[in-house]
Coordinates of N, CA and C in Angstrom, one line a residue:
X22 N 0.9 -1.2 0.0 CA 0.0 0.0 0.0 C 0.9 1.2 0.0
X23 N 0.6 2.4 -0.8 CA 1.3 3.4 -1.0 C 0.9 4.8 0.4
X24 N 2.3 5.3 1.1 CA 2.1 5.8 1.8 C 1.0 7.3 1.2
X25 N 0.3 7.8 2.2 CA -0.7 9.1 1.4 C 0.6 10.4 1.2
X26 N 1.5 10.4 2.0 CA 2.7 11.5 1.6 C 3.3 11.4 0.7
X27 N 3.4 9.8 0.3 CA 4.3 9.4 -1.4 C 3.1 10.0 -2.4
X28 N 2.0 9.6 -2.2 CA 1.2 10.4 -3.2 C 1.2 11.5 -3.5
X29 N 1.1 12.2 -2.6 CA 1.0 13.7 -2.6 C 2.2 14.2 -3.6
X30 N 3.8 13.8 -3.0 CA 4.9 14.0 -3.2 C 4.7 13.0 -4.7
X31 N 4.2 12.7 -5.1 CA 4.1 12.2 -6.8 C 3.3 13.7 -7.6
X32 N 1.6 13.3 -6.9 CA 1.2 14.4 -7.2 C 1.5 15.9 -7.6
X33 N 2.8 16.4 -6.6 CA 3.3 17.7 -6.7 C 4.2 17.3 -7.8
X34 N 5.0 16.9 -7.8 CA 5.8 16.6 -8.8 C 5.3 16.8 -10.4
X35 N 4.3 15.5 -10.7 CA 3.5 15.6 -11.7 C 2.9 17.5 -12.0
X36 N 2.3 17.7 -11.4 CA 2.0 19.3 -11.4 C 3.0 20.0 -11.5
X37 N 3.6 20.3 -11.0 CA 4.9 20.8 -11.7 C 5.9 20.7 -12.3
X38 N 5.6 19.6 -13.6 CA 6.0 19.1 -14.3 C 5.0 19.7 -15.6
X39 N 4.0 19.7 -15.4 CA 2.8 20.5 -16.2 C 3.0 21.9 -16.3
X40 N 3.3 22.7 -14.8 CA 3.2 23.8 -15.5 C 4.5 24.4 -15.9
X41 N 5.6 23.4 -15.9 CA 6.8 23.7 -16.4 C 6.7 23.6 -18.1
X42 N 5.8 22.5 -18.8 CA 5.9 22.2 -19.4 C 4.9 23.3 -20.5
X43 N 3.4 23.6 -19.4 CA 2.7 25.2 -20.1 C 3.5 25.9 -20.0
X44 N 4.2 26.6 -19.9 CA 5.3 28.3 -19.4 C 5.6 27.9 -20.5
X45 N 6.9 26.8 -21.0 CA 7.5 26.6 -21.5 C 6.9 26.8 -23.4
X46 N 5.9 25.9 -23.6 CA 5.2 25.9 -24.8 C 4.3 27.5 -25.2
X47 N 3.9 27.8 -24.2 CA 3.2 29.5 -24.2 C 4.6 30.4 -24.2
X48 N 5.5 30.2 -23.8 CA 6.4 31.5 -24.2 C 7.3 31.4 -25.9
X49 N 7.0 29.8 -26.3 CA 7.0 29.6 -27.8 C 6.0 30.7 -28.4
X50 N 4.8 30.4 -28.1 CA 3.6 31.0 -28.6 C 3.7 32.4 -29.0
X51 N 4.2 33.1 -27.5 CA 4.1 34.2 -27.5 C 5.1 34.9 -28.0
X52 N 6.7 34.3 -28.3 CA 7.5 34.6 -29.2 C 7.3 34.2 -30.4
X53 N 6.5 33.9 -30.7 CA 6.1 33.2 -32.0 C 7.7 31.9 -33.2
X54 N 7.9 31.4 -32.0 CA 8.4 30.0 -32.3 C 7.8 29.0 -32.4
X55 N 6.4 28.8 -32.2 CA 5.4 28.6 -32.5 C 4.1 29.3 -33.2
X56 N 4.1 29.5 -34.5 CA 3.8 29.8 -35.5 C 2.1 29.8 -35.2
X57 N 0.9 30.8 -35.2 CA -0.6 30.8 -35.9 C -0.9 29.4 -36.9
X58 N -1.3 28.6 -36.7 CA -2.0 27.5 -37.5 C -0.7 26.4 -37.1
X59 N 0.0 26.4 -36.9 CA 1.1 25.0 -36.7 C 0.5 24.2 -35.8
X60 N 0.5 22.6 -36.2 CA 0.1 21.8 -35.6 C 1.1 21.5 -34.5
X61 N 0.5 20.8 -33.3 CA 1.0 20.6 -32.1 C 1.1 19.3 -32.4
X62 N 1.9 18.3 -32.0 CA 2.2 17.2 -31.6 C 2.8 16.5 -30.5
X63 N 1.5 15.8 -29.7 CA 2.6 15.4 -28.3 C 3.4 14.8 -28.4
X64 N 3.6 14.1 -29.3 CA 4.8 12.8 -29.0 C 5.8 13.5 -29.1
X65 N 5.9 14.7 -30.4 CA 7.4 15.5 -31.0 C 7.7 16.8 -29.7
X66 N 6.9 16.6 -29.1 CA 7.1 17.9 -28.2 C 7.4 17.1 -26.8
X67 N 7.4 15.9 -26.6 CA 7.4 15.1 -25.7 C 9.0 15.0 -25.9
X68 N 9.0 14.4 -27.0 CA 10.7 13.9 -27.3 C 11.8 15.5 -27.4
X69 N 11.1 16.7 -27.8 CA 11.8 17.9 -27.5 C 11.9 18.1 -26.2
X70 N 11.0 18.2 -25.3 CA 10.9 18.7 -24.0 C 11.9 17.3 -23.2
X71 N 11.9 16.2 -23.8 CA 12.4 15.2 -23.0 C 11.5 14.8 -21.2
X72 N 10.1 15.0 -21.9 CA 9.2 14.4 -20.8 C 8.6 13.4 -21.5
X73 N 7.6 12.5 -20.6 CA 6.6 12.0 -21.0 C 5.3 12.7 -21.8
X74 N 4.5 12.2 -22.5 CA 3.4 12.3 -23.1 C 2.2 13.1 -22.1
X75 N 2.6 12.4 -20.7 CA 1.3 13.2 -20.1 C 1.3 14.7 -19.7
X76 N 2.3 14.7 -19.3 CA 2.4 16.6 -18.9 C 2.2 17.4 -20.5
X77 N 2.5 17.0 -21.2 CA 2.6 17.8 -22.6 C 1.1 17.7 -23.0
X78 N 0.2 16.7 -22.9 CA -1.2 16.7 -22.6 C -1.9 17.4 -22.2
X79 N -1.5 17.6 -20.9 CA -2.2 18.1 -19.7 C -1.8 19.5 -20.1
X80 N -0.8 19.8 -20.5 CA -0.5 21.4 -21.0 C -1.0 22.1 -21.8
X81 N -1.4 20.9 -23.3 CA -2.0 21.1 -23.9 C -3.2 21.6 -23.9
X82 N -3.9 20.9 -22.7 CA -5.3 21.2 -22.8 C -5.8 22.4 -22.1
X83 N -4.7 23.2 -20.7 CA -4.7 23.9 -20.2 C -4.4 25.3 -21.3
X84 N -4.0 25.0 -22.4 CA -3.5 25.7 -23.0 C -4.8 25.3 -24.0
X85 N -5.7 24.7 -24.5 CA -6.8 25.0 -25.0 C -7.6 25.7 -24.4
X86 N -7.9 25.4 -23.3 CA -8.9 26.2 -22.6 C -8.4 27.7 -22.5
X87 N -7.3 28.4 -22.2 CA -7.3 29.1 -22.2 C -7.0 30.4 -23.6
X88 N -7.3 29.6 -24.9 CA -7.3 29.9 -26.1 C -5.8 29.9 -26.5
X89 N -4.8 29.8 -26.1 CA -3.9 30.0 -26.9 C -3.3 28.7 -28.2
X90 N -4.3 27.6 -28.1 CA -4.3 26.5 -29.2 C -5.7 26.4 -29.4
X91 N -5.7 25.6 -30.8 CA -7.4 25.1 -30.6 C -7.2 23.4 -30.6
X92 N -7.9 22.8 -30.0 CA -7.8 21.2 -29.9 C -9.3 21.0 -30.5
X93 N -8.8 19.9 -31.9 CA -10.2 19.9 -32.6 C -10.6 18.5 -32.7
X94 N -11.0 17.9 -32.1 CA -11.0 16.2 -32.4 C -10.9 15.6 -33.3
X95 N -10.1 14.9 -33.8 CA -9.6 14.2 -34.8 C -9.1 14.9 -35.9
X96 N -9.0 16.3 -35.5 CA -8.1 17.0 -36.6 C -6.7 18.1 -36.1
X97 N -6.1 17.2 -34.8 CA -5.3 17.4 -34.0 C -5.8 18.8 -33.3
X98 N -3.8 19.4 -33.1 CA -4.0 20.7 -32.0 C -3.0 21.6 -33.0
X99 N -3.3 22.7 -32.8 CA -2.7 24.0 -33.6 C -2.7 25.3 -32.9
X100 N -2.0 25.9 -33.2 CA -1.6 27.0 -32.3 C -2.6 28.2 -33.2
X101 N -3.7 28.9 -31.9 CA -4.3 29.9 -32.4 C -3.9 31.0 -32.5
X102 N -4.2 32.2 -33.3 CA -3.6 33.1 -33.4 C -4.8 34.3 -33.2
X103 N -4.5 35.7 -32.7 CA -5.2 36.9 -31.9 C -6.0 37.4 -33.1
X104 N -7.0 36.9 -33.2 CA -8.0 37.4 -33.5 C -8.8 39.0 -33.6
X105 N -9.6 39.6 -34.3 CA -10.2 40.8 -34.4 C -10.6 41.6 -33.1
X106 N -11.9 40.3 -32.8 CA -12.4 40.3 -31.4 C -11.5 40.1 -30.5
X107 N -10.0 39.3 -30.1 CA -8.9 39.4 -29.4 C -8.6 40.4 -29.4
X108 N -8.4 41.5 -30.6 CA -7.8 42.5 -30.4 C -8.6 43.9 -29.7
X109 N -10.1 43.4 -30.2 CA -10.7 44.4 -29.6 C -10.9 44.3 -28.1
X110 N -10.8 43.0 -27.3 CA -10.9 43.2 -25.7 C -10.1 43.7 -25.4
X111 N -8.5 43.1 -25.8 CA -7.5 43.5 -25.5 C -7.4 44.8 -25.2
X112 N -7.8 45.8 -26.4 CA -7.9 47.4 -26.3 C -9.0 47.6 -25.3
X113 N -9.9 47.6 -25.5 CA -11.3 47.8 -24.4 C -10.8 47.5 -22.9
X114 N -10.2 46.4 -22.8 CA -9.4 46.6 -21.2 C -8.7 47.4 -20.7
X115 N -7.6 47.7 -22.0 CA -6.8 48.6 -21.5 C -7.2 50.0 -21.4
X116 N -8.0 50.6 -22.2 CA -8.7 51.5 -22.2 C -9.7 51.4 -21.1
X117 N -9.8 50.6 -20.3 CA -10.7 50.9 -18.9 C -10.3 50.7 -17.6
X118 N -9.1 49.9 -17.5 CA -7.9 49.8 -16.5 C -7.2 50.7 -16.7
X119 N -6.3 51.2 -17.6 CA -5.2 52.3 -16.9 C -5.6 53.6 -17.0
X120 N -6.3 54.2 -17.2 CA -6.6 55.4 -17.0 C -6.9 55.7 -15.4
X121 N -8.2 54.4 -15.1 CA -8.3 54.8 -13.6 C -7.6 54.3 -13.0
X122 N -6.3 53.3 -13.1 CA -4.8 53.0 -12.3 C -4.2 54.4 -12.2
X123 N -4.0 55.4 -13.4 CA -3.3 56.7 -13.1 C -3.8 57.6 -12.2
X124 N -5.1 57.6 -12.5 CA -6.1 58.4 -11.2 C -5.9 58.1 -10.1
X125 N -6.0 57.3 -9.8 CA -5.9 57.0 -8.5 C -4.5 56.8 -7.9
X126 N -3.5 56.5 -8.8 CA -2.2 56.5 -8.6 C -1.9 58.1 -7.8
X127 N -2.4 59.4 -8.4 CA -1.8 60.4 -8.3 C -2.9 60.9 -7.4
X128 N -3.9 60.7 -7.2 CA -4.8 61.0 -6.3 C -4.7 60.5 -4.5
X129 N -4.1 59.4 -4.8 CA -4.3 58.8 -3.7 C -3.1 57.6 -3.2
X130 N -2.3 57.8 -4.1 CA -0.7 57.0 -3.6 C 0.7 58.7 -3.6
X131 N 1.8 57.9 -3.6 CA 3.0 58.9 -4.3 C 3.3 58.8 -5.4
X132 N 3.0 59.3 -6.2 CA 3.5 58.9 -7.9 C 5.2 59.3 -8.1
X133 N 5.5 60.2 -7.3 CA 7.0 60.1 -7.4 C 7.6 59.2 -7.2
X134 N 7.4 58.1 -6.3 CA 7.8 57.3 -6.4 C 8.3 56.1 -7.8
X135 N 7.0 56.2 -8.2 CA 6.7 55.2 -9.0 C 7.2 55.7 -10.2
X136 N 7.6 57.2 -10.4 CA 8.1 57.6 -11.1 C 9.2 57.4 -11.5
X137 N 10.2 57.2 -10.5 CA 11.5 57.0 -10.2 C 11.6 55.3 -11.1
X138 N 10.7 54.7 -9.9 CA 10.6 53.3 -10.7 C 10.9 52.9 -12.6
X139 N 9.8 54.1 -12.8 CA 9.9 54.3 -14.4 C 10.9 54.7 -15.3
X140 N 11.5 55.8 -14.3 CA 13.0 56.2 -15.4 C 13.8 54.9 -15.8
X141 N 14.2 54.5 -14.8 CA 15.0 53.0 -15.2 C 14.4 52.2 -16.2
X142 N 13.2 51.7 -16.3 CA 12.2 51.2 -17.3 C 12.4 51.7 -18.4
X143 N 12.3 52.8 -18.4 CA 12.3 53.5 -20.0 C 13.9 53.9 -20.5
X144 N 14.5 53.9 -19.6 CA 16.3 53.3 -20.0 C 16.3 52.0 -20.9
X145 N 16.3 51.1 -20.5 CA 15.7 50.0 -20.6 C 14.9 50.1 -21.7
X146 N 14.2 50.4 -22.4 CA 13.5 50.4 -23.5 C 14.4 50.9 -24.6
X147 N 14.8 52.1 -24.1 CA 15.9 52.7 -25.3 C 16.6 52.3 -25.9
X148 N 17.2 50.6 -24.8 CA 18.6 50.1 -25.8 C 18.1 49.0 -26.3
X149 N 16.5 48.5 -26.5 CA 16.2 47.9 -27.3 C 15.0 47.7 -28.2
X150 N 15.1 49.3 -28.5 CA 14.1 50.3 -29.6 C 14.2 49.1 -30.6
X151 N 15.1 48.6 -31.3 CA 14.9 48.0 -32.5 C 14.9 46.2 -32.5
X152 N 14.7 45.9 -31.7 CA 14.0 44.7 -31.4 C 12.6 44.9 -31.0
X153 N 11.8 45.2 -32.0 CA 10.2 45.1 -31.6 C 9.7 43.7 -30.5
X154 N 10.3 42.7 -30.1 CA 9.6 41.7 -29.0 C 10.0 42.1 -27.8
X155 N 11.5 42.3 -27.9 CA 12.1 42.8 -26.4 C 11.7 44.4 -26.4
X156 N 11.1 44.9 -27.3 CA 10.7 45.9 -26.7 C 9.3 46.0 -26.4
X157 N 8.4 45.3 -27.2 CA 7.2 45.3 -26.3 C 7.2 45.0 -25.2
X158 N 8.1 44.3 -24.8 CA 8.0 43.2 -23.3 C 8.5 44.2 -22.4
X159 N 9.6 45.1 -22.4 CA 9.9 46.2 -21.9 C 8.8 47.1 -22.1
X160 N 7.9 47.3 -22.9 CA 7.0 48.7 -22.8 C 5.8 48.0 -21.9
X161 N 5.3 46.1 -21.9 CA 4.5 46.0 -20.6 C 5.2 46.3 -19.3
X162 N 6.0 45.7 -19.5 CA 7.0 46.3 -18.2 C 6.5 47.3 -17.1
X163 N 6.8 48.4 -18.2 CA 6.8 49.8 -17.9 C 5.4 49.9 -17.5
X164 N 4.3 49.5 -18.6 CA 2.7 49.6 -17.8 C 2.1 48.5 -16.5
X165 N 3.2 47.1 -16.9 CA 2.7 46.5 -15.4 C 3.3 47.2 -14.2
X166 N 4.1 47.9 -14.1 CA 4.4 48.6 -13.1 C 4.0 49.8 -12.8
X167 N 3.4 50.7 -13.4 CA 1.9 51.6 -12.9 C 0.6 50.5 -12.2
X168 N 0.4 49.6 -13.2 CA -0.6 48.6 -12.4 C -0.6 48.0 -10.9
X169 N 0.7 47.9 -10.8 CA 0.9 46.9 -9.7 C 1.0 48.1 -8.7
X170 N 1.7 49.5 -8.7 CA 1.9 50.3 -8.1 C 1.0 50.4 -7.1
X171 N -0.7 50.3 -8.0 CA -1.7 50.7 -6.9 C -1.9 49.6 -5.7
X172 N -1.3 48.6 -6.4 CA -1.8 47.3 -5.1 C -2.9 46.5 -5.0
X173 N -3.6 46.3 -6.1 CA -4.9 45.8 -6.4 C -4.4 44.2 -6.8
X174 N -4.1 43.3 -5.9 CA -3.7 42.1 -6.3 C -4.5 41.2 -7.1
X175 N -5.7 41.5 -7.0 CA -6.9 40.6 -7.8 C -6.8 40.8 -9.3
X176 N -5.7 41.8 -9.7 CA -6.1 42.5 -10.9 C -5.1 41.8 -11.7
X177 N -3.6 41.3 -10.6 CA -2.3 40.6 -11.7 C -3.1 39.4 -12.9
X178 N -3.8 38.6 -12.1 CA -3.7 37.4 -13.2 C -4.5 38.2 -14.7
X179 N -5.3 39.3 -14.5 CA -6.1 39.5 -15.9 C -4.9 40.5 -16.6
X180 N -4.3 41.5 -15.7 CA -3.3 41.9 -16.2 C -2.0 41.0 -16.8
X181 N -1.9 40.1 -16.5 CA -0.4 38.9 -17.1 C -1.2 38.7 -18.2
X182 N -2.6 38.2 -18.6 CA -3.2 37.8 -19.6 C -2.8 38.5 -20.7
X183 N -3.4 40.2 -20.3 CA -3.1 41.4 -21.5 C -1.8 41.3 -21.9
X184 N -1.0 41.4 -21.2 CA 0.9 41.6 -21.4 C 0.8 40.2 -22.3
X185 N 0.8 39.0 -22.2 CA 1.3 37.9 -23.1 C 0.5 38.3 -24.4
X186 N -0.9 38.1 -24.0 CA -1.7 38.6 -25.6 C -1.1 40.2 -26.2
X187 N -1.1 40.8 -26.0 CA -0.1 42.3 -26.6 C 1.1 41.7 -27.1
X188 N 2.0 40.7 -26.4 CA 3.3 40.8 -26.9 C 2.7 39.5 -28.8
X189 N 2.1 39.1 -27.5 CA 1.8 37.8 -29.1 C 1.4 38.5 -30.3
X190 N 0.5 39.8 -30.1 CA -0.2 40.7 -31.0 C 0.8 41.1 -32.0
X191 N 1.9 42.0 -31.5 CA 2.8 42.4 -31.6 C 3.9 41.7 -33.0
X192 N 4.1 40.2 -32.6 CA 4.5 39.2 -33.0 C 4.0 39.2 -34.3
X193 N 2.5 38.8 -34.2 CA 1.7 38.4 -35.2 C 1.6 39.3 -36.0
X194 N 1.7 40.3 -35.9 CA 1.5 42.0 -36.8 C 1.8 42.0 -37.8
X195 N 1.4 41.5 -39.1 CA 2.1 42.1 -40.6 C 2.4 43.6 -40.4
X196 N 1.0 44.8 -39.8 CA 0.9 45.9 -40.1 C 2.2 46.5 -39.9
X197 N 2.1 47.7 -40.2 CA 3.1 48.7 -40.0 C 3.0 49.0 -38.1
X198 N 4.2 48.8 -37.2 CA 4.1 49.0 -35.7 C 4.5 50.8 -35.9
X199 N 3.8 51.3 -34.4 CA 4.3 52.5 -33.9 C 5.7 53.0 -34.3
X200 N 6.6 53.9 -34.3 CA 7.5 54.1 -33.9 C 8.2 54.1 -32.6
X201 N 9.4 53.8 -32.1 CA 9.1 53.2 -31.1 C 10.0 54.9 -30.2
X202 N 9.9 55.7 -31.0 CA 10.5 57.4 -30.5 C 9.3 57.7 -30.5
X203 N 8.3 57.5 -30.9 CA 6.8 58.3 -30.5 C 6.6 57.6 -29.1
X204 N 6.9 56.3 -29.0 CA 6.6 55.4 -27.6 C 7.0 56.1 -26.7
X205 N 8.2 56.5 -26.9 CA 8.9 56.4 -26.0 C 8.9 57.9 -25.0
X206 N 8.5 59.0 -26.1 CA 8.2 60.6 -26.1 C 7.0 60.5 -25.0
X207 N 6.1 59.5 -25.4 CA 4.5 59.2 -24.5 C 5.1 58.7 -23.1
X208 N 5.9 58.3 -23.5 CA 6.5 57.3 -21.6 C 7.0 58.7 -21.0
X209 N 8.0 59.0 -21.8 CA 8.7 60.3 -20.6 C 7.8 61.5 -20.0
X210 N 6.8 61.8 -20.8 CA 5.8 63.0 -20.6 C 4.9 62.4 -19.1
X211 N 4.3 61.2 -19.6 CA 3.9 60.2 -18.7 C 4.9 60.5 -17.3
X212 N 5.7 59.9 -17.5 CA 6.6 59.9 -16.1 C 7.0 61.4 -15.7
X213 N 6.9 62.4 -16.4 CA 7.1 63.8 -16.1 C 6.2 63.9 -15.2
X214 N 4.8 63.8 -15.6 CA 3.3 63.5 -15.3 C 2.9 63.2 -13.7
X215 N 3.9 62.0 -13.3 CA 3.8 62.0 -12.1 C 4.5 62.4 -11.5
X216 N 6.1 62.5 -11.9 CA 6.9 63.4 -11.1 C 6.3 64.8 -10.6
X217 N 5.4 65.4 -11.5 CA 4.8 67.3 -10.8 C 3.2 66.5 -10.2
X218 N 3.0 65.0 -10.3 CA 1.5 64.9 -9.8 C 0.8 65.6 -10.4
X219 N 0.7 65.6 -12.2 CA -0.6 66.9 -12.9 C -1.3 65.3 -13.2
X220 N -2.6 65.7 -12.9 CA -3.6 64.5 -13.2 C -4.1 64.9 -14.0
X221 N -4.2 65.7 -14.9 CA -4.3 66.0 -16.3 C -3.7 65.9 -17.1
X222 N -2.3 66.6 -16.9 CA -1.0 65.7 -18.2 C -1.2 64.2 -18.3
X223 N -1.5 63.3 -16.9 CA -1.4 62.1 -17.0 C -2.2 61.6 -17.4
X224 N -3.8 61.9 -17.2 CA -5.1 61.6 -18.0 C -4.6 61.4 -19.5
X225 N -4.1 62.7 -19.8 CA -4.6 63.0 -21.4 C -3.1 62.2 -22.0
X226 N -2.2 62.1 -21.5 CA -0.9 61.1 -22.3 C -1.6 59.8 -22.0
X227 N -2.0 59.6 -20.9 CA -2.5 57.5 -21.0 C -3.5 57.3 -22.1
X228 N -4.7 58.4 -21.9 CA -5.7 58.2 -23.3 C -5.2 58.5 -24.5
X229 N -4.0 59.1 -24.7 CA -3.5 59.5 -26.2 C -3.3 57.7 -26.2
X230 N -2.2 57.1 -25.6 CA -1.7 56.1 -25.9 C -2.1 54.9 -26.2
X231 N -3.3 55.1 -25.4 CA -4.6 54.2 -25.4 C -4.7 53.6 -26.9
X232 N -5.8 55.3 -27.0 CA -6.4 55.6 -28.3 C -4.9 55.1 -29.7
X233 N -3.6 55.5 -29.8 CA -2.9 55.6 -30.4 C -2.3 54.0 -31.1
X234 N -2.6 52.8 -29.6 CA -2.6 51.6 -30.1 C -3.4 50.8 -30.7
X235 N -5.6 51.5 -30.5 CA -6.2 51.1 -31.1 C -5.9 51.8 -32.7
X236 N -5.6 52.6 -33.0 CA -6.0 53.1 -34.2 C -4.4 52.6 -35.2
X237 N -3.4 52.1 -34.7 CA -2.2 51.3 -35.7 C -3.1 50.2 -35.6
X238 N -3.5 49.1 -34.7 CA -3.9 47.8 -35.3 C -5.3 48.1 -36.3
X239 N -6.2 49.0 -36.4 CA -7.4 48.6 -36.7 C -7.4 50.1 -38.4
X240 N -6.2 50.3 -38.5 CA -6.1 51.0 -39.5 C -5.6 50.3 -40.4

């Protein structure tokens, strides 16, 4: 008979072996080393990852559910790619989270602080303007840390969602991207913004920026 602490200690194992195995396949995704439409195969991802079949399963499926593959029965698994409607939550979130993150950042925290936070962030962006992935990943950066500033813990897991879907967006983009000296002009004014605490400079640069990423994807 198997002791109930060997189980457990199998148990945890197995799980963490899964979500070693999702991180791992979703940050394909989201670098797009894993391609829009490319079929998945467990066995070949099994023999890559050098696991068994089940965690790559189990990843799989966690990774259907939360759309970033589609699992079709009997016509395998494929990696989904960000959609119209994808793109429109994505903007509609953001356009209803960070505006009242700044508000209340400067209303009701120290935004100098967080200001300070930011200079270094947008260093950091500068010296890798011309890698569009490492710099998107640097410009969520820069906005998950206004987010988290306020301290609203319930908010991380929907905000990690936005940041991987943006960077995948990003990826996926035939269009023409931003410039990344316009980005970057919006960041410092921004961080000016809370350095003097004007909740009006900061209002009106977060909705410019807003507005500025819906109208490159949907033009």
């Amino acid at each position: 008979m198997y002791r109930r602490d060997s189980i457990d200690a199998s148990e945890k194992k197995s799980e963490s072996l899964s979500s070693y195995v999702y991180e791992a396949i979703k940050k394909k995704i989201i670098n797009g080393e894993l391609a829009p439409g490319k079929q998945l195969m467990d066995r070949a991802l099994a023999a890559e990852m050098g696991v068994s079949r089940t965690p790559i399963r189990d990843a799989l499926k966690r990774l259907s559910q939360e759309g970033w593959v589609l699992w079709r029965e009997h016509r395998g698994i494929v990696v989904s790619k960000v959609n119209s409607d994808d793109e429109y939550q994505l903007f509609m979130l953001r356009e209803m989270i960070e505006p009242f993150i700044v508000k209340k950042i400067i209303t009701t925290k120290r935004p100098q602080v967080l200001a300070g936070q930011l200079v270094s962030i947008a260093d950091d962006m500068e010296k890798v303007k011309d890698n569009p992935v490492e710099f998107m990943k640097k410009d969520m950066q820069f906005h998950t840390s206004i987010v988290e500033f306020l301290g609203v813990t319930k908010l991380r897991p929907l905000w990690g969602m936005i940041c991987d879907d943006m960077t995948r967006l990003v990826v996926q983009s035939v269009r023409k991207r931003r410039s990344p000296d316009d980005i970057m002009d919006e960041h410092r004014i921004l961080i000016e913004a809370f350095w003097r605490g004007d909740l009006e400079t900061a209002l009106e640069c977060i909705n410019k920026h807003c507005r500025q990423i819906v109208e490159t994807y949907h033009n």
